[in-house]
């Protein structure tokens, strides 16, 4: 009998600190699978954000640093420009990328930095205790939108892939999800492409991953994945927004 | 005969593998692990497991190894 | 004998950085330091280096963070309001023990202030500026030759102690022109240490992590203790200051940067009139020349601190001499520069 599925080599044995049913563990793993498959572990430099994924370096078995809140794309720019041979990727949550770090994100994308950004969107702030994220959907209750997100008070959910895909420096923007095995496989394909693009010198690639946060959605893991399928992915439609290849 | 091995101590009992197993080979366990949660268990009485790996693919905690 | 060239202070600083092996510059335009990024944008490509005009000072300092952890000699520059924005990044550089040069060509504040020269960021520079228990080496040049020399030195110090270093100048030093000798300083490139802590991909070694989040029990205190030991070593070894007439002065002026140049003229004039006046010019503002001032306090009757601020360095002077002698102050702020005769009047009031 042959082992057909096991932990990727680029992933450490450490048990994650994530809550049961949290999507971060899946995204961490598929990034490691992609790094193994592309044979780039010894060239990769990952950048962890501020947010739940700040401890990603405890789970990834390659060089990793940690940026100040929102500054991942700027740090990635510095690393990649100094040595373009390194494969540099940033891992960011919705607060890190789409709130405090919006300027860094938009400008790294607009400069066409040859980096990969994995954007984990779970529509809520996890680490600080379930507050509204820029991607919280209308009427969604969080600890700072107790009556639900109201557009007059809190504005609209921010659509990152749609926003970034209009920038000429962006080569690739795709929104995927990890709420079912089939979606995880598609997400992995997109992440693999975003790394391959960087290897091929295609400029900025971003993959937005819809990911369950059962704890702060106030749902069981089962209901959380169902919520992504039936509600969240209607606000954030899955699919490829841009794939221009090399310019 | 395809089978899976579940690392009981890593498992947080989220149950996503139970939800997505197309052959209903996995069920919520009845005994607690060191974390104090009920890890899932492989209960493939009718030898229905095909080794499709859906359970391992959706597992957020990399608890499952699949053999075929 | 290397030939002397005529450049403005901001350009001298940029060229000196390149000679010192700096190959990464990121910054955001702000007056009065704009000649520096403009020079870098032209020179960096010629030497195979990187110049990035960032979208903000915040982004620029974080680009420097990335370049530094990848092993490059990296720098950014700005002026007062922009330096305020960089404080978060500087704290992270200190927490991650990353070397970098940050240049502050000071202008008047608070707020947007004005674009005239000032020395009102002394507290911010010498106390750390950002959050947390950290220090940065702060060097204050008073001439263009010293800008060149201290810029080169600052990269060596940053690498040696794995710490951010700040050059604290002002709008006059940035804009003025003086002949400078640059070429003889090439040896600083050889003094570069091998960096065995950078992230460059884990080929043939265990993966490395560069971070400042330390949640484990005692981990953060361990970092702080390590930093404090390093700061002590810096205080022991890296104090730099110049003293004029330390042996026989009744009144000691204390000034750095542009104001020290004015004060040295004051000393010259008053000495010609037989007045026993001297000058202490701290070159390193942190570490501060505490011992030198304490020794002087045994002989000198009083001190007069002159600053282009409402009184910041005066606190370090008082602390250094443990208030053993009267410490007077004369300062101008808001972009006004103290004139020689104004300072002479102050000295005459005391002596």
XYZ file of C-alpha atoms in Angstrom:
666
model
C 0.000 0.000 0.000
C 1.286 3.430 -0.993
C 0.987 6.644 0.967
C -0.871 9.059 -1.313
C -1.336 11.993 1.038
C 0.809 13.295 3.874
C 2.220 16.486 5.318
C 4.353 18.432 2.804
C 8.102 18.619 3.523
C 8.058 22.423 3.762
C 5.667 22.221 6.691
C 6.854 21.677 10.250
C 5.304 19.104 12.568
C 4.100 21.771 14.998
C 0.370 21.767 15.728
C -1.066 25.161 14.763
C -2.618 27.589 17.230
C -5.632 28.063 14.960
C -9.170 27.344 16.134
C -10.945 24.152 14.995
C -12.145 24.528 11.417
C -10.044 27.637 10.669
C -8.988 27.888 7.031
C -5.485 29.236 7.736
C -4.178 25.701 8.309
C -5.385 24.628 4.879
C -3.880 27.665 3.146
C -0.579 27.192 5.000
C -0.481 23.571 3.879
C -1.265 24.146 0.212
C 1.402 26.871 0.031
C 3.885 24.279 1.366
C 2.658 21.681 -1.133
C 3.195 24.163 -3.969
C 6.678 25.074 -2.711
C 7.579 21.366 -2.559
C 6.186 20.680 -6.018
C 8.032 23.633 -7.579
C 11.242 22.657 -5.743
C 11.791 26.215 -4.497
C 12.014 25.704 -0.720
C 15.641 26.829 -0.587
C 14.893 30.027 -2.510
C 11.690 31.052 -0.769
C 11.374 33.913 1.693
C 7.917 34.174 3.252
C 6.528 37.200 5.065
C 4.009 36.727 7.854
C 1.500 39.494 8.598
C 0.113 40.881 11.825
C -3.093 39.042 12.582
C -3.916 35.404 13.276
C -1.250 34.242 10.817
C 1.567 36.134 12.558
C 2.973 32.835 13.834
C 3.115 31.269 10.357
C 6.882 30.890 10.780
C 6.203 28.304 13.474
C 4.610 26.114 10.808
C 6.684 26.822 7.688
C 10.054 25.188 7.314
C 11.815 27.809 5.200
C 13.094 31.383 5.691
C 10.338 33.621 7.063
C 10.151 37.140 8.417
C 7.332 39.137 9.932
C 6.319 42.615 8.823
C 4.733 45.469 10.740
C 0.949 45.545 10.357
C 0.068 46.046 6.701
C 3.632 46.498 5.464
C 4.135 43.050 3.934
C 4.235 44.269 0.297
C 6.831 46.957 1.157
C 9.039 44.437 2.963
C 8.573 42.010 0.059
C 9.618 44.767 -2.351
C 12.829 45.388 -0.411
C 13.748 41.692 -0.321
C 12.888 40.943 -3.932
C 14.672 43.991 -5.358
C 17.871 43.140 -3.490
C 17.864 39.608 -4.860
C 15.419 38.787 -7.656
C 16.553 35.137 -7.458
C 14.652 34.667 -4.206
C 10.996 33.691 -4.445
C 9.230 36.164 -2.173
C 5.668 35.783 -1.022
C 3.538 37.675 1.444
C 0.730 36.126 3.462
C -1.841 38.657 4.594
C -5.230 38.757 6.238
C -8.067 41.147 5.463
C -7.050 43.732 8.067
C -3.389 43.608 7.122
C -3.900 43.829 3.374
C -7.188 45.636 2.909
C -7.310 48.087 5.843
C -4.032 49.264 7.372
C -1.910 48.125 4.429
C -4.049 49.247 1.506
C -1.485 51.806 0.326
C 1.390 49.312 0.391
C -0.752 46.742 -1.432
C -1.993 49.068 -4.164
C 1.432 50.575 -4.830
C 3.405 47.325 -4.813
C 0.792 45.997 -7.246
C 0.921 49.146 -9.356
C 4.722 49.038 -9.534
C 4.347 45.519 -10.811
C 6.655 44.101 -8.164
C 7.496 40.530 -9.101
C 6.109 39.054 -5.901
C 3.264 36.787 -4.823
C 0.615 37.848 -2.327
C -1.695 35.299 -0.705
C -4.638 37.206 0.726
C -6.761 35.301 3.241
C -10.215 36.866 3.454
C -12.414 35.543 6.250
C -14.617 38.643 6.554
C -13.730 39.272 10.195
C -10.801 40.125 12.497
C -9.699 36.996 14.313
C -6.707 37.821 16.482
C -8.195 40.900 18.139
C -11.522 39.270 18.884
C -13.989 39.356 16.038
C -14.197 43.011 14.994
C -15.359 44.258 11.610
C -12.938 43.720 8.731
C -12.938 45.856 5.568
C -14.289 42.699 3.937
C -17.100 42.111 6.459
C -20.249 41.825 4.359
C -23.310 44.040 4.783
C -25.510 43.060 7.724
C -22.824 40.721 9.104
C -22.588 40.980 12.878
C -19.185 41.445 14.464
C -18.082 42.754 17.851
C -17.864 46.291 16.407
C -20.967 45.978 14.215
C -23.314 44.475 16.797
C -26.343 45.316 14.681
C -24.708 44.176 11.486
C -22.521 46.120 9.043
C -24.496 49.124 7.904
C -23.267 50.803 4.735
C -24.106 54.276 6.027
C -21.955 53.850 9.115
C -19.276 51.413 7.988
C -19.156 51.596 4.207
C -19.088 48.655 1.868
C -17.168 45.372 1.789
C -13.877 45.945 -0.042
C -13.391 43.840 -3.153
C -9.663 43.413 -3.409
C -9.355 41.282 -6.554
C -11.689 43.592 -8.484
C -9.751 46.621 -7.227
C -6.284 45.289 -8.012
C -7.064 43.693 -11.341
C -7.466 47.078 -13.047
C -3.848 48.009 -12.270
C -1.459 47.427 -15.173
C 1.271 46.138 -12.828
C -0.932 43.231 -11.772
C -0.354 40.179 -13.898
C -2.623 37.760 -12.108
C -5.562 38.096 -9.729
C -7.780 35.181 -8.788
C -10.285 34.619 -6.017
C -10.567 31.094 -4.684
C -11.949 29.459 -1.567
C -11.044 26.645 0.803
C -14.540 25.718 1.986
C -14.674 22.307 0.302
C -12.131 19.763 -0.965
C -12.842 20.671 -4.594
C -12.323 24.344 -3.817
C -9.100 23.586 -1.947
C -7.742 21.851 -5.046
C -8.645 24.873 -7.187
C -7.090 27.191 -4.618
C -3.886 25.188 -4.740
C -3.814 25.436 -8.524
C -4.175 29.221 -8.324
C -1.469 29.515 -5.674
C 0.833 27.354 -7.755
C 0.238 29.616 -10.734
C 0.960 32.704 -8.649
C 4.358 31.267 -7.679
C 5.085 30.072 -11.211
C 4.296 33.591 -12.474
C 6.932 34.977 -10.157
C 9.479 32.408 -11.321
C 8.648 33.443 -14.900
C 8.979 37.146 -14.083
C 5.338 38.079 -14.685
C 5.080 40.906 -12.102
C 2.519 41.083 -9.289
C 0.315 38.069 -8.574
C -2.407 37.989 -5.960
C -4.601 35.091 -4.880
C -7.504 35.955 -2.596
C -8.650 32.988 -0.554
C -12.091 32.937 1.097
C -11.486 31.121 4.325
C -13.712 30.058 7.222
C -13.354 31.637 10.682
C -15.951 29.609 12.614
C -15.080 31.214 15.958
C -15.810 34.807 14.971
C -18.505 34.037 12.487
C -20.167 32.455 15.510
C -20.823 29.240 13.638
C -19.838 25.589 13.720
C -17.136 24.679 11.165
C -19.836 22.981 9.124
C -22.041 26.088 9.088
C -19.063 28.320 8.357
C -18.147 26.482 5.157
C -21.801 26.495 4.163
C -21.904 30.272 4.800
C -18.965 30.800 2.464
C -20.675 28.687 -0.186
C -24.105 30.258 0.059
C -23.485 33.822 1.258
C -19.897 35.076 1.230
C -19.033 33.826 -2.254
C -22.068 35.692 -3.606
C -20.545 38.973 -2.382
C -17.055 37.869 -3.415
C -17.532 35.845 -6.597
C -14.859 33.229 -7.203
C -12.861 33.243 -10.391
C -9.951 34.651 -12.322
C -10.076 38.422 -12.600
C -6.866 38.802 -14.520
C -4.247 36.662 -16.199
C -2.186 38.766 -18.541
C 1.027 36.760 -18.427
C 4.277 38.550 -19.151
C 4.163 42.143 -20.259
C -7.797 -1.761 0.552
C -7.471 2.081 0.748
C -7.394 3.530 4.226
C -6.607 6.652 6.191
C -4.659 7.212 9.376
C -5.752 10.000 11.694
C -3.329 11.605 14.107
C -5.578 11.713 17.174
C -3.423 14.206 19.053
C -3.297 16.757 16.215
C -7.030 16.566 15.549
C -9.140 19.464 16.857
C -12.415 17.753 16.102
C -13.703 20.333 13.606
C -15.481 17.573 11.689
C -14.894 18.941 8.168
C -13.573 15.527 7.093
C -16.753 13.911 8.393
C -18.796 16.425 6.407
C -16.964 15.860 3.137
C -16.221 12.106 3.148
C -18.269 10.879 0.169
C -18.514 7.359 1.641
C -19.239 8.325 5.244
C -16.163 6.447 6.486
C -15.266 8.970 9.194
C -17.186 9.743 12.339
C -16.822 11.916 15.398
C -14.956 9.922 18.042
C -16.272 9.151 21.512
C -13.095 9.575 23.561
C -11.146 12.761 24.256
C -7.512 13.357 23.306
C -4.837 15.311 25.179
C -6.357 18.601 23.984
C -9.683 17.672 25.515
C -11.469 17.457 22.181
C -13.109 14.490 20.525
C -10.951 13.576 17.546
C -12.588 11.967 14.545
C -12.072 8.284 13.811
C -11.871 6.152 10.700
C -14.867 3.802 10.828
C -14.937 2.119 7.462
C -16.878 -1.034 8.321
C -18.140 -1.634 4.795
C -14.659 -1.121 3.233
C -16.023 1.775 1.223
C -12.932 4.073 1.392
C -11.590 4.790 -2.079
C -8.558 6.776 -0.950
C -9.981 9.916 -2.606
C -8.190 12.088 -0.017
C -11.040 14.607 0.351
C -10.698 14.275 4.121
C -6.972 15.061 4.061
C -7.422 17.900 1.582
C -9.992 19.710 3.738
C -8.290 18.953 7.073
C -7.035 22.316 8.456
C -4.627 20.557 10.803
C -2.849 18.085 8.531
C -3.958 15.163 10.712
C -4.749 12.675 7.990
C -2.508 10.415 5.919
C -4.057 8.472 3.066
C -2.971 5.035 1.807
C -4.057 3.392 -1.392
C 45.823 63.165 -2.408
C 42.252 62.746 -3.486
C 40.715 65.717 -5.193
C 38.169 67.871 -3.458
C 34.739 68.289 -4.985
C 31.988 70.834 -4.445
C 28.524 69.453 -3.703
C 25.570 70.240 -1.480
C 25.256 68.377 1.820
C 22.418 66.136 0.711
C 24.424 65.029 -2.334
C 27.572 64.477 -0.298
C 25.615 62.217 2.013
C 24.248 60.207 -0.908
C 27.637 59.759 -2.564
C 29.274 58.843 0.739
C 26.607 56.191 1.275
C 27.340 54.701 -2.123
C 31.072 54.678 -1.399
C 30.277 52.901 1.887
C 28.567 50.135 -0.084
C 24.952 51.212 0.296
C 23.075 49.611 -2.587
C 19.490 50.190 -1.545
C 17.691 53.465 -1.095
C 13.956 53.981 -0.611
C 12.392 57.307 0.294
C 9.572 59.744 -0.216
C 10.187 63.361 -1.243
C 10.120 66.029 1.440
C 11.907 69.391 1.669
C 14.715 70.117 2.622
C 16.312 66.775 1.697
C 15.102 66.321 -1.886
C 18.574 66.514 -3.450
C 19.397 63.247 -1.685
C 16.827 60.977 -3.375
C 17.331 62.815 -6.673
C 21.055 62.049 -6.508
C 20.361 58.439 -5.540
C 17.939 57.982 -8.433
C 20.768 58.827 -10.819
C 23.679 57.123 -9.044
C 22.155 53.860 -7.818
C 21.570 52.433 -11.309
C 25.171 53.338 -12.228
C 26.538 51.181 -9.391
C 24.021 48.335 -9.726
C 22.042 49.506 -6.715
C 18.348 50.002 -6.154
C 16.485 53.297 -5.886
C 12.771 53.267 -5.114
C 10.550 56.301 -4.724
C 8.057 54.795 -2.306
C 4.406 55.748 -1.878
C 5.059 56.952 1.663
C 7.717 57.239 4.331
C 6.092 54.260 6.038
C 6.500 52.118 2.977
C 10.065 53.360 2.418
C 11.287 52.357 5.871
C 9.660 48.940 5.459
C 11.368 48.484 2.092
C 14.614 49.237 3.910
C 13.595 46.623 6.503
C 13.223 44.047 3.704
C 16.477 45.023 1.992
C 18.376 44.917 5.264
C 17.131 41.470 6.254
C 18.165 40.266 2.795
C 21.688 41.496 3.569
C 21.964 44.815 1.713
C 23.429 47.987 3.121
C 20.230 50.005 3.021
C 19.096 53.518 3.857
C 16.241 55.968 3.758
C 16.105 59.704 4.261
C 13.462 62.229 5.138
C 12.781 65.347 7.148
C 10.972 65.795 10.438
C 7.284 65.034 9.614
C 8.415 62.128 7.435
C 10.663 60.811 10.185
C 7.662 60.741 12.521
C 6.005 58.392 10.049
C 9.052 56.132 10.014
C 9.112 55.581 13.758
C 7.101 52.361 13.625
C 9.536 50.899 11.112
C 12.569 52.013 13.121
C 11.179 50.269 16.201
C 10.767 47.074 14.143
C 14.341 47.396 12.822
C 15.558 47.673 16.424
C 13.358 44.756 17.550
C 14.588 42.554 14.702
C 18.213 43.708 15.205
C 18.510 44.938 11.636
C 21.097 47.502 10.526
C 19.997 50.518 8.499
C 20.777 54.196 8.049
C 18.006 56.733 8.548
C 18.784 60.332 7.649
C 16.788 63.177 9.171
C 17.469 66.593 7.617
C 15.436 68.424 10.227
C 12.920 71.182 9.522
C 10.763 73.220 11.857
C 7.876 71.677 13.755
C 5.547 70.686 15.342
C 3.072 69.601 12.704
C 3.885 70.561 9.179
C 5.963 73.404 10.640
C 8.037 74.974 7.908
C 10.893 74.016 5.637
C 13.572 76.055 7.380
C 16.382 74.397 9.366
C 15.716 73.243 12.899
C 17.016 70.972 15.648
C 13.726 70.189 17.282
C 13.773 66.421 16.677
C 16.535 65.830 19.235
C 14.210 64.146 21.726
C 12.659 61.966 19.047
C 16.050 60.897 17.705
C 17.870 60.274 20.977
C 15.036 58.747 22.972
C 14.155 56.177 20.360
C 11.135 57.890 18.851
C 9.105 54.759 18.309
C 7.621 52.386 20.847
C 9.562 49.993 23.035
C 12.835 49.889 24.959
C 15.277 50.669 22.193
C 17.955 53.163 21.272
C 19.554 54.142 18.010
C 22.985 55.583 17.398
C 22.553 59.263 16.448
C 25.354 61.121 14.686
C 25.290 64.874 14.142
C 27.666 66.242 11.500
C 28.617 69.926 11.487
C 30.331 70.183 8.103
C 30.041 68.551 4.726
C 33.287 66.668 5.230
C 31.836 65.338 8.442
C 28.617 64.379 6.662
C 30.747 62.240 4.354
C 32.813 60.711 7.151
C 29.898 59.999 9.479
C 27.752 58.537 6.703
C 30.448 55.989 5.962
C 30.968 55.317 9.653
C 27.251 54.899 10.242
C 27.005 51.883 7.919
C 29.912 50.223 9.735
C 28.330 50.920 13.129
C 24.914 49.716 11.960
C 26.384 46.418 10.780
C 28.671 45.992 13.782
C 25.922 46.485 16.356
C 22.992 45.340 14.174
C 21.081 48.508 14.920
C 19.470 51.404 13.096
C 21.687 54.482 12.976
C 20.407 58.015 12.412
C 22.237 60.943 10.897
C 20.672 64.059 12.325
C 21.309 67.086 10.155
C 19.328 70.186 9.422
C 18.197 72.119 6.376
C 21.325 74.293 6.314
C 23.706 71.308 6.270
C 21.578 69.642 3.618
C 21.531 72.662 1.328
C 24.928 74.319 1.773
C 27.948 73.626 -0.425
C 31.507 73.027 0.755
C 34.543 71.293 -0.716
C 34.692 67.650 0.338
C 37.191 64.847 -0.103
C 35.474 61.545 -0.768
C 37.658 59.109 -2.630
C 40.068 58.130 0.110
C 37.306 56.457 2.086
C 36.880 53.363 -0.040
C 38.247 51.129 2.705
C 34.909 51.156 4.533
C 33.666 48.600 2.020
C 36.258 46.132 3.283
C 35.151 46.613 6.848
C 31.826 45.034 6.017
C 31.215 42.022 8.177
C 29.917 38.764 6.865
C 26.271 38.594 7.782
C 25.390 35.106 8.942
C 21.895 36.032 10.077
C 20.227 37.244 6.870
C 17.349 35.595 5.018
C 18.527 34.462 1.595
C 16.765 31.115 1.216
C 17.613 28.130 3.400
C 19.987 26.412 0.967
C 22.406 24.186 2.873
C 21.297 25.427 6.288
C 18.384 25.445 8.694
C 15.619 27.959 7.959
C 15.919 31.312 9.723
C 13.225 33.534 11.172
C 13.512 37.299 11.583
C 10.771 38.634 13.835
C 10.080 40.836 16.809
C 6.996 39.083 18.190
C 8.241 37.126 21.195
C 5.377 35.530 23.082
C 7.220 32.820 24.988
C 7.815 33.362 28.668
C 10.970 35.421 29.142
C 11.748 35.649 25.412
C 11.096 39.367 25.069
C 12.996 40.218 28.222
C 15.892 38.196 26.861
C 15.842 40.309 23.676
C 15.687 43.497 25.716
C 18.553 42.376 27.926
C 20.616 41.552 24.844
C 19.844 44.976 23.356
C 20.722 46.715 26.609
C 24.085 44.917 26.762
C 24.744 46.080 23.216
C 23.687 49.647 24.080
C 26.097 49.604 26.991
C 28.903 48.533 24.684
C 27.951 51.359 22.320
C 27.981 53.841 25.219
C 31.436 52.613 26.221
C 32.989 52.643 22.763
C 31.177 54.966 20.405
C 30.997 58.359 22.080
C 32.296 61.062 19.781
C 32.706 64.711 20.665
C 34.930 67.714 20.036
C 36.007 70.090 22.804
C 37.478 73.573 22.273
C 39.340 75.190 25.207
C 38.379 72.519 27.698
C 41.257 73.368 30.024
C 40.732 77.005 30.906
C 37.155 78.059 30.116
C 34.797 79.702 32.552
C 31.801 79.353 30.258
C 31.355 76.280 28.088
C 29.006 76.502 25.142
C 27.357 73.219 24.173
C 25.990 72.882 20.646
C 25.851 70.385 17.780
C 25.449 70.557 14.023
C 24.823 73.969 12.470
C 24.582 75.787 15.798
C 28.006 74.440 16.790
C 29.515 76.184 13.766
C 28.040 79.492 14.907
C 29.191 78.814 18.449
C 32.764 78.107 17.341
C 32.812 81.579 15.748
C 31.489 82.995 19.004
C 34.311 81.276 20.877
C 36.868 82.661 18.424
C 35.538 86.236 18.788
C 35.308 86.117 22.565
C 38.729 84.503 22.970
C 40.177 87.344 20.859
C 38.691 89.688 23.441
C 40.258 87.685 26.267
C 37.107 85.942 27.446
C 37.541 82.382 28.682
C 34.907 80.656 26.638
C 34.972 77.151 25.161
C 32.752 74.776 23.229
C 31.629 71.191 23.587
C 30.348 69.767 20.333
C 28.699 66.361 20.712
C 29.141 64.436 17.452
C 27.310 61.398 18.737
C 24.055 62.589 20.328
C 23.381 59.054 21.425
C 25.551 57.888 23.015
C 25.879 61.345 24.576
C 29.327 62.522 25.799
C 28.304 62.259 29.447
C 31.759 61.596 30.885
C 33.359 64.452 28.954
C 30.769 66.911 30.264
C 30.999 65.573 33.789
C 34.766 66.064 33.771
C 34.369 69.603 32.428
C 31.922 70.409 35.197
C 34.844 70.063 37.641
C 36.604 73.065 36.051
C 33.989 75.144 34.236
C 31.828 77.719 36.049
C 28.743 77.408 33.871
C 27.352 76.009 30.642
C 25.347 77.642 27.871
C 23.459 75.255 25.621
C 22.582 76.682 22.205
C 20.035 74.939 20.020
C 17.655 75.579 17.162
C 14.867 74.352 19.401
C 13.084 75.405 22.576
C 15.519 73.355 24.654
C 16.017 69.639 24.186
C 19.710 68.720 24.374
C 19.933 70.890 27.497
C 18.311 68.020 29.411
C 21.161 65.673 28.522
C 23.696 68.303 29.574
C 21.998 68.713 32.954
C 21.818 64.948 33.423
C 25.475 64.514 32.454
C 26.816 67.078 34.913
C 24.267 66.038 37.543
C 23.286 69.714 37.913
C 26.643 70.555 39.528
C 26.901 73.838 37.612
C 24.336 76.277 36.263
C 23.170 75.345 32.764
C 21.838 78.252 30.696
C 19.983 78.041 27.459
C 19.668 80.067 24.316
C 17.511 78.753 21.506
C 15.640 79.918 18.467
C 12.882 77.866 16.911
C 10.501 77.843 13.973
C 13.286 77.894 11.452
C 15.148 80.849 12.985
C 18.908 80.481 13.362
C 20.655 81.965 16.422
C 22.963 84.788 15.330
C 26.505 85.174 16.616
C 25.799 88.492 18.376
C 22.731 87.050 20.072
C 24.842 84.243 21.536
C 27.603 86.679 22.562
C 24.997 88.737 24.472
C 23.907 85.575 26.291
C 27.505 84.725 27.219
C 28.060 88.249 28.481
C 24.973 87.986 30.673
C 26.466 84.914 32.363
C 30.150 85.776 32.614
